[in-house]
Short mmCIF file of C-alpha atoms in Angstrom, two decimals:
data_model
loop_
_atom_site.label_atom_id
_atom_site.label_comp_id
_atom_site.label_asym_id
_atom_site.label_seq_id
_atom_site.Cartn_x
_atom_site.Cartn_y
_atom_site.Cartn_z
CA MET A 1 -0.02 0.19 0.13
CA THR A 2 1.84 2.94 -0.89
CA SER A 3 0.71 6.66 -2.13
CA ASP A 4 3.64 7.48 -4.03
CA GLY A 5 2.87 10.63 -5.94
CA TRP A 6 -0.33 11.01 -4.00
CA PRO A 7 -0.21 14.27 -2.36
CA LEU A 8 -2.00 14.79 0.87
CA TRP A 9 -5.09 16.87 0.96
CA GLU A 10 -7.26 18.55 3.80
CA VAL A 11 -10.95 18.32 3.49
CA PHE A 12 -13.32 20.67 4.81
CA VAL A 13 -17.26 19.72 5.17
CA ARG A 14 -20.07 21.90 5.57
CA SER A 15 -23.02 19.66 6.80
CA ARG A 16 -26.41 19.91 5.46
CA ARG A 17 -27.37 22.59 8.09
CA GLY A 18 -23.95 23.61 8.62
CA LEU A 19 -22.98 27.25 8.49
CA SER A 20 -19.61 27.00 7.83
CA HIS A 21 -17.20 24.50 6.38
CA THR A 22 -15.44 22.59 9.15
CA HIS A 23 -12.15 20.89 8.90
CA ALA A 24 -12.93 16.94 8.54
CA GLY A 25 -9.57 15.77 8.12
CA SER A 26 -7.12 14.55 5.51
CA LEU A 27 -6.57 12.03 2.67
CA HIS A 28 -4.14 11.38 -0.31
CA ALA A 29 -5.60 11.64 -3.80
CA PRO A 30 -3.93 11.84 -7.08
CA ASP A 31 -5.78 14.86 -7.97
CA ALA A 32 -8.55 17.23 -6.74
CA GLU A 33 -11.60 15.41 -8.59
CA MET A 34 -10.15 11.96 -6.95
CA ALA A 35 -9.94 13.91 -3.54
CA LEU A 36 -13.50 14.93 -3.67
CA ARG A 37 -14.78 11.58 -4.35
CA ASN A 38 -12.78 9.88 -1.57
CA ALA A 39 -13.52 12.59 0.69
CA ARG A 40 -17.54 12.08 -0.21
CA ASP A 41 -16.65 8.37 1.10
CA LEU A 42 -14.64 9.15 4.07
CA TYR A 43 -16.23 11.96 5.49
CA THR A 44 -19.50 12.57 4.76
CA ARG A 45 -21.35 8.98 4.09
CA ARG A 46 -22.76 10.52 1.02
CA SER A 47 -25.05 12.64 2.85
CA GLU A 48 -27.31 14.81 0.58
CA GLY A 49 -26.88 18.60 0.81
CA VAL A 50 -23.24 18.85 1.83
CA SER A 51 -20.59 20.73 0.70
CA ILE A 52 -17.11 19.68 0.48
CA TRP A 53 -13.95 21.88 0.09
CA VAL A 54 -10.56 19.91 -0.64
CA VAL A 55 -7.19 21.86 -0.74
CA PRO A 56 -4.00 20.56 -1.37
CA SER A 57 -2.07 20.43 2.31
CA THR A 58 0.76 22.43 0.42
CA GLU A 59 -1.26 25.34 -0.25
CA ILE A 60 -2.09 25.86 3.46
CA THR A 61 0.20 28.30 5.72
CA ALA A 62 -0.27 27.91 9.14
CA SER A 63 0.79 30.23 12.16
CA SER A 64 3.76 28.95 13.91
CA PRO A 65 3.70 27.83 17.28
CA ASP A 66 6.71 29.78 18.19
CA GLU A 67 4.87 32.81 17.28
CA LYS A 68 2.01 32.13 19.56
CA ASP A 69 3.08 35.10 22.03
CA PRO A 70 3.10 38.21 19.49
CA PHE A 71 0.40 36.36 17.67
CA PHE A 72 -2.17 35.72 19.82
CA GLU A 73 -1.11 37.50 23.11
CA PRO A 74 -2.18 41.25 22.69
CA ALA A 75 -5.81 40.49 22.35
CA ALA A 76 -6.06 38.62 25.58
CA ASP A 77 -4.40 41.14 27.78
CA LYS A 78 -6.40 44.34 26.88
CA PRO A 79 -9.92 43.69 27.67
CA TYR A 80 -11.18 46.90 26.06
CA ARG A 81 -10.71 44.97 22.74
CA HIS A 82 -13.75 42.60 23.70
CA PRO A 83 -17.35 43.28 23.58
CA THR A 84 -17.59 42.14 27.22
CA PHE A 85 -15.83 45.25 28.18
CA TYR A 86 -18.57 47.63 27.48
CA ASP A 87 -21.82 48.20 29.31
CA ILE A 88 -24.83 47.91 27.07
CA PRO A 89 -26.66 51.26 27.46
CA GLU A 90 -30.56 51.27 28.60
CA GLY A 91 -32.94 51.49 25.62
CA VAL A 92 -30.64 49.67 23.16
CA LYS A 93 -32.32 46.88 21.98
CA HIS A 94 -30.94 43.92 19.76
CA LEU A 95 -27.74 44.46 20.25
CA MET B 1 -44.24 -11.88 -20.94
CA SER B 2 -46.73 -14.69 -22.14
CA GLU B 3 -49.38 -13.50 -23.83
CA THR B 4 -52.07 -15.07 -22.46
CA THR B 5 -56.23 -14.12 -22.63
CA ASP B 6 -56.97 -15.66 -19.39
CA THR B 7 -57.05 -13.13 -16.65
CA THR B 8 -56.38 -14.98 -13.61
CA ALA B 9 -53.34 -17.06 -15.16
CA THR B 10 -51.82 -13.75 -16.37
CA THR B 11 -52.03 -12.38 -12.62
CA ALA B 12 -50.25 -15.53 -11.49
CA THR B 13 -47.97 -15.34 -13.85
CA THR B 14 -47.07 -11.55 -13.38
CA GLY B 15 -46.75 -12.56 -9.59
CA THR B 16 -44.18 -15.20 -10.07
CA ALA B 17 -42.40 -13.21 -12.96
CA ILE B 18 -41.74 -10.11 -10.60
CA ALA B 19 -40.29 -12.59 -8.36
CA GLN B 20 -38.12 -14.16 -11.12
CA ALA B 21 -37.29 -10.70 -12.07
CA ALA B 22 -36.12 -9.72 -8.32
CA LEU B 23 -34.27 -12.67 -8.07
CA ALA B 24 -32.29 -12.05 -11.35
CA LEU B 25 -31.43 -8.52 -10.46
CA GLY B 26 -30.76 -9.52 -6.60
CA ASP B 27 -28.57 -12.39 -7.72
CA ASP B 28 -26.22 -9.65 -10.24
CA ALA B 29 -26.40 -7.36 -6.76
CA LEU B 30 -25.54 -10.10 -4.29
CA VAL B 31 -22.57 -11.68 -6.52
CA LEU B 32 -21.13 -8.51 -7.43
CA SER B 33 -21.07 -7.43 -3.79
CA HIS B 34 -19.06 -10.33 -2.84
CA ARG B 35 -16.88 -10.14 -5.73
CA LEU B 36 -15.84 -6.73 -4.38
CA GLY B 37 -15.61 -7.49 -0.89
CA GLU B 38 -12.78 -10.02 -2.08
CA TRP B 39 -10.65 -6.85 -2.43
CA ALA B 40 -10.79 -5.76 1.00
CA GLY B 41 -7.23 -5.53 2.58
CA ASN B 42 -5.89 -6.01 -0.96
CA ALA B 43 -6.87 -2.53 -2.95
CA PRO B 44 -3.95 -0.74 -4.50
CA VAL B 45 -4.39 2.65 -2.08
CA LEU B 46 -6.46 3.15 1.14
CA GLU B 47 -8.75 5.56 -0.57
CA GLU B 48 -9.72 2.92 -3.19
CA GLU B 49 -10.13 0.15 -0.48
CA VAL B 50 -12.94 2.35 1.00
CA ALA B 51 -14.73 3.09 -2.43
CA LEU B 52 -14.67 -0.66 -3.24
CA ALA B 53 -16.25 -1.47 0.11
CA ASN B 54 -18.96 1.34 -0.35
CA ILE B 55 -19.74 0.04 -3.64
CA ALA B 56 -19.56 -3.63 -2.47
CA LEU B 57 -22.31 -2.28 0.72
CA ASP B 58 -24.61 -0.54 -1.66
CA LEU B 59 -24.87 -3.77 -3.86
CA LEU B 60 -25.59 -5.79 -0.80
CA GLY B 61 -27.98 -3.36 0.36
CA GLN B 62 -30.02 -3.69 -3.03
CA ALA B 63 -29.69 -7.36 -2.75
CA ARG B 64 -31.27 -7.63 0.57
CA VAL B 65 -34.43 -5.89 -0.49
CA LEU B 66 -34.44 -7.71 -3.72
CA LEU B 67 -33.91 -11.22 -2.21
CA SER B 68 -36.70 -10.35 0.36
CA LEU B 69 -39.38 -9.43 -1.98
CA VAL B 70 -38.77 -13.11 -3.04
CA GLY B 71 -38.46 -15.06 0.43
CA ASP B 72 -36.18 -15.69 3.05
CA GLU B 73 -32.84 -13.68 2.27
CA ASP B 74 -30.39 -15.70 4.07
CA GLU B 75 -31.77 -19.01 2.77
CA LEU B 76 -31.83 -17.69 -0.99
CA ALA B 77 -28.05 -16.55 -0.54
CA TYR B 78 -26.84 -19.52 1.46
CA LEU B 79 -28.81 -22.35 0.42
CA ARG B 80 -29.20 -22.35 -3.17
CA GLU B 81 -27.14 -24.34 -5.72
CA GLU B 82 -25.00 -23.09 -8.57
CA ARG B 83 -27.76 -23.87 -11.03
CA ASP B 84 -30.54 -21.88 -9.19
CA PHE B 85 -28.72 -18.55 -9.16
CA ARG B 86 -29.83 -16.18 -12.01
CA ASN B 87 -26.91 -13.68 -12.07
CA ILE B 88 -25.48 -12.73 -15.35
CA GLN B 89 -22.34 -14.35 -16.14
CA LEU B 90 -20.37 -11.06 -16.13
CA VAL B 91 -20.49 -10.23 -12.38
CA GLU B 92 -19.20 -13.82 -11.40
CA GLN B 93 -15.79 -12.98 -13.24
CA PRO B 94 -12.99 -13.25 -10.73
CA ASN B 95 -11.40 -9.89 -10.14
CA GLY B 96 -8.29 -10.13 -11.71
CA ASP B 97 -6.33 -7.12 -11.67
CA PHE B 98 -7.63 -3.61 -10.64
CA ALA B 99 -8.51 -3.12 -14.34
CA HIS B 100 -10.33 -5.96 -14.70
CA THR B 101 -12.32 -5.21 -11.53
CA ILE B 102 -12.87 -1.43 -13.30
CA ALA B 103 -14.09 -2.77 -16.41
CA ARG B 104 -16.42 -5.22 -14.88
CA GLN B 105 -17.92 -2.11 -12.76
CA LEU B 106 -18.18 0.16 -15.73
CA TYR B 107 -19.98 -2.51 -18.28
CA PHE B 108 -22.12 -3.22 -14.86
CA SER B 109 -23.05 -0.16 -13.24
CA THR B 110 -23.54 1.43 -16.62
CA TYR B 111 -26.14 -1.12 -17.54
CA GLN B 112 -27.86 -0.84 -13.91
CA ARG B 113 -28.17 2.62 -14.23
CA LEU B 114 -30.03 2.73 -17.18
CA LEU B 115 -32.28 -0.29 -15.96
CA TYR B 116 -33.16 0.92 -12.98
CA GLY B 117 -33.52 4.37 -14.49
CA GLN B 118 -36.28 2.90 -16.83
CA LEU B 119 -38.23 1.08 -14.05
CA ALA B 120 -37.87 4.23 -11.63
CA THR B 121 -39.97 5.87 -14.32
CA GLY B 122 -42.39 3.13 -14.27
CA ASP B 123 -45.28 2.40 -11.76
CA GLY B 124 -44.04 -1.69 -11.15
CA PRO B 125 -43.50 -2.93 -7.63
CA LEU B 126 -39.72 -2.26 -8.59
CA SER B 127 -39.78 1.29 -8.93
CA GLY B 128 -39.27 2.35 -5.61
CA LEU B 129 -36.52 0.41 -4.87
CA ALA B 130 -35.15 1.72 -8.53
CA ALA B 131 -35.39 5.14 -7.65
CA LYS B 132 -33.58 4.43 -4.15
CA ALA B 133 -30.94 2.92 -6.31
CA VAL B 134 -30.33 4.65 -9.08
CA LYS B 135 -28.58 7.41 -7.20
CA GLU B 136 -26.35 5.07 -5.66
CA VAL B 137 -26.04 3.50 -9.15
CA ALA B 138 -24.97 6.63 -10.38
CA TYR B 139 -21.97 7.02 -8.14
CA HIS B 140 -20.64 3.72 -9.02
CA GLN B 141 -20.63 4.43 -12.81
CA ASP B 142 -18.67 7.57 -12.02
CA HIS B 143 -16.26 6.03 -10.04
CA ALA B 144 -15.77 3.36 -12.94
CA GLU B 145 -15.88 5.86 -15.73
CA HIS B 146 -13.15 7.95 -13.94
CA TRP B 147 -10.79 5.17 -13.34
CA THR B 148 -11.14 3.72 -16.90
CA LEU B 149 -10.17 7.31 -17.93
CA ARG B 150 -7.09 7.37 -15.67
CA LEU B 151 -5.93 3.67 -16.11
CA GLY B 152 -6.78 4.19 -20.23
CA ASP B 153 -4.96 7.49 -20.50
CA GLY B 154 -2.44 6.65 -18.02
CA THR B 155 0.79 5.03 -18.39
CA THR B 156 1.16 2.60 -21.29
CA GLU B 157 1.19 -0.15 -18.92
CA SER B 158 -1.95 0.98 -17.50
CA HIS B 159 -3.46 1.61 -21.13
CA THR B 160 -2.37 -1.66 -21.86
CA ARG B 161 -4.15 -3.54 -19.16
CA MET B 162 -7.44 -1.44 -19.29
CA GLN B 163 -7.46 -2.39 -23.19
CA ARG B 164 -7.13 -6.27 -22.00
CA ALA B 165 -9.55 -5.92 -19.29
CA CYS B 166 -12.16 -4.22 -21.26
CA ASP B 167 -11.21 -6.89 -24.40
CA ALA B 168 -11.66 -9.80 -22.05
CA LEU B 169 -14.95 -9.13 -20.60
CA TRP B 170 -16.65 -8.00 -23.62
CA ARG B 171 -17.84 -11.46 -24.45
CA TYR B 172 -20.30 -11.31 -21.29
CA THR B 173 -22.02 -8.06 -22.38
CA GLY B 174 -24.52 -9.57 -24.72
CA GLU B 175 -26.23 -11.20 -21.89
CA LEU B 176 -27.06 -7.64 -20.31
CA PHE B 177 -29.87 -7.41 -23.02
CA GLN B 178 -31.48 -10.53 -22.94
CA PRO B 179 -34.97 -9.78 -21.97
CA VAL B 180 -35.89 -10.91 -18.29
CA GLU B 181 -39.17 -11.99 -17.66
CA GLY B 182 -41.31 -9.72 -15.35
CA LEU B 183 -38.86 -6.73 -16.25
CA ASP B 184 -40.73 -4.06 -18.06
CA VAL B 185 -37.87 -2.74 -19.65
CA ASP B 186 -37.30 -1.79 -23.39
CA HIS B 187 -33.95 -3.66 -23.92
CA ASP B 188 -33.22 -2.51 -27.49
CA ALA B 189 -33.29 0.91 -25.95
CA LEU B 190 -31.21 -0.07 -22.87
CA GLN B 191 -28.79 -1.72 -25.49
CA THR B 192 -28.38 1.67 -27.57
CA ALA B 193 -27.80 3.63 -24.61
CA TRP B 194 -25.62 1.27 -22.66
CA LEU B 195 -23.40 0.84 -26.19
CA ASP B 196 -23.13 4.93 -26.59
CA SER B 197 -22.36 5.60 -23.30
CA ILE B 198 -19.63 2.75 -23.00
CA THR B 199 -18.31 3.57 -26.47
CA SER B 200 -17.74 7.55 -25.24
CA VAL B 201 -16.15 6.64 -22.22
CA LEU B 202 -13.65 4.16 -23.85
CA GLU B 203 -12.79 6.94 -26.60
CA GLN B 204 -12.12 9.12 -23.97
CA ALA B 205 -10.28 6.93 -22.26
CA THR B 206 -7.92 6.66 -25.48
CA LEU B 207 -9.00 2.68 -25.56
CA THR B 208 -10.61 0.83 -28.56
CA VAL B 209 -14.22 -0.25 -28.48
CA PRO B 210 -13.69 -3.95 -28.15
CA SER B 211 -15.17 -5.86 -31.25
CA GLY B 212 -16.06 -9.90 -31.07
CA PRO B 213 -18.32 -12.04 -29.72
CA ARG B 214 -21.12 -10.55 -27.54
CA THR B 215 -23.72 -13.56 -28.02
CA GLY B 216 -23.51 -17.15 -28.78
CA ALA B 217 -24.90 -20.33 -27.15
CA TRP B 218 -23.16 -20.04 -23.71
CA ARG B 219 -23.53 -16.23 -23.54
CA ALA B 220 -26.83 -15.16 -24.65
CA GLY B 221 -28.56 -15.23 -21.00
CA ALA B 222 -26.70 -18.43 -19.81
CA GLY B 223 -26.75 -17.03 -16.52
CA ARG B 224 -30.28 -16.08 -16.18
CA GLN B 225 -30.93 -19.73 -16.67
CA GLY B 226 -28.69 -21.04 -14.27
CA LEU B 227 -25.63 -21.90 -16.09
CA HIS B 228 -22.41 -20.27 -14.89
CA THR B 229 -18.77 -19.92 -15.48
CA GLU B 230 -16.25 -22.31 -13.47
CA PRO B 231 -14.85 -19.63 -10.65
CA PHE B 232 -18.56 -19.34 -9.61
CA GLY B 233 -18.71 -22.60 -8.03
CA ARG B 234 -15.66 -21.63 -5.85
CA MET B 235 -17.26 -18.46 -4.99
CA LEU B 236 -20.33 -19.91 -3.63
CA ALA B 237 -18.41 -22.76 -1.74
CA GLU B 238 -16.76 -19.79 0.19
CA MET B 239 -19.81 -17.98 0.55
CA GLN B 240 -22.09 -20.39 1.72
CA HIS B 241 -19.47 -22.48 4.01
CA LEU B 242 -20.49 -21.64 6.97
CA HIS B 243 -24.27 -21.41 6.94
CA ARG B 244 -24.14 -25.01 5.27
CA SER B 245 -21.91 -26.30 8.31
CA HIS B 246 -24.33 -24.65 10.91
CA PRO B 247 -27.87 -25.11 8.89
CA GLY B 248 -30.57 -23.16 11.16
CA ALA B 249 -28.07 -20.98 13.25
CA THR B 250 -28.88 -17.58 13.78
CA TRP B 251 -26.15 -14.51 13.64
#
């Protein structure tokens, strides 16, 4: 069982009632079309009305764990950047 | 269909004719499902393993529904002798290499899709089942067509093997269009549509449409009459072994 020349693909699936595509997993396939078919078998069990995205893994740029501090920290230590910081004035509805 | 003016006789004939048709189609699905199951653990890649198992499960589901219309599905599958099976000879052909499996699937799924498509538009007793199955079968056909294109238009080696497989199984395709009692379909239209579809796929795959015998004494509906090829007996022996060793057991 080799997958020589079969690159890795990342699979994102939106379920029938889902609002957005969620990363479901990955698989090997020779090209995008085959990746879609395999994703359908592996991750959707062919439920109708779902949407599948496949992306070559090499196309994805991930944030590096080493950069965690400068990347994600600033937001956490400045409470005024979060919506919960502010009181909602009386009389404002539907916010 | 027999032409009789006696209405009671007609009704009785139709009832058994439906059973005959359900048995024929059920056996097709059961036998091919078993053949595909033999690939488990042996497919070229993991993803294809899943795809073949998926198709096998779809077919087994169809077989269960169809055979249940005739009688007890387990008894029909495990306690009938070779001569009592009504499947076409194409589906009992051994897996061979991957190209043989794909060629067999291409020929059969194209036929099944057209057949169920016709049955689904009718109002016969099989129309409900056909409407459900046609979606599954469309996927099987699509899968087989894709691999035919890939192998036919792949490397020199895969092209050679795909052509060889298409040629080797061609002789069994004549049987697909033998009229089956109880099946209210237009077999001529079926054959024309099937040939068009197969021709277009093979040409796209840079393959030559095989020529040669598609009919003849041993290939003109022999499977439907209970006459099968040699490998089928061995397949049944394996499939039925446990049930015959412990008759009446529940599982």
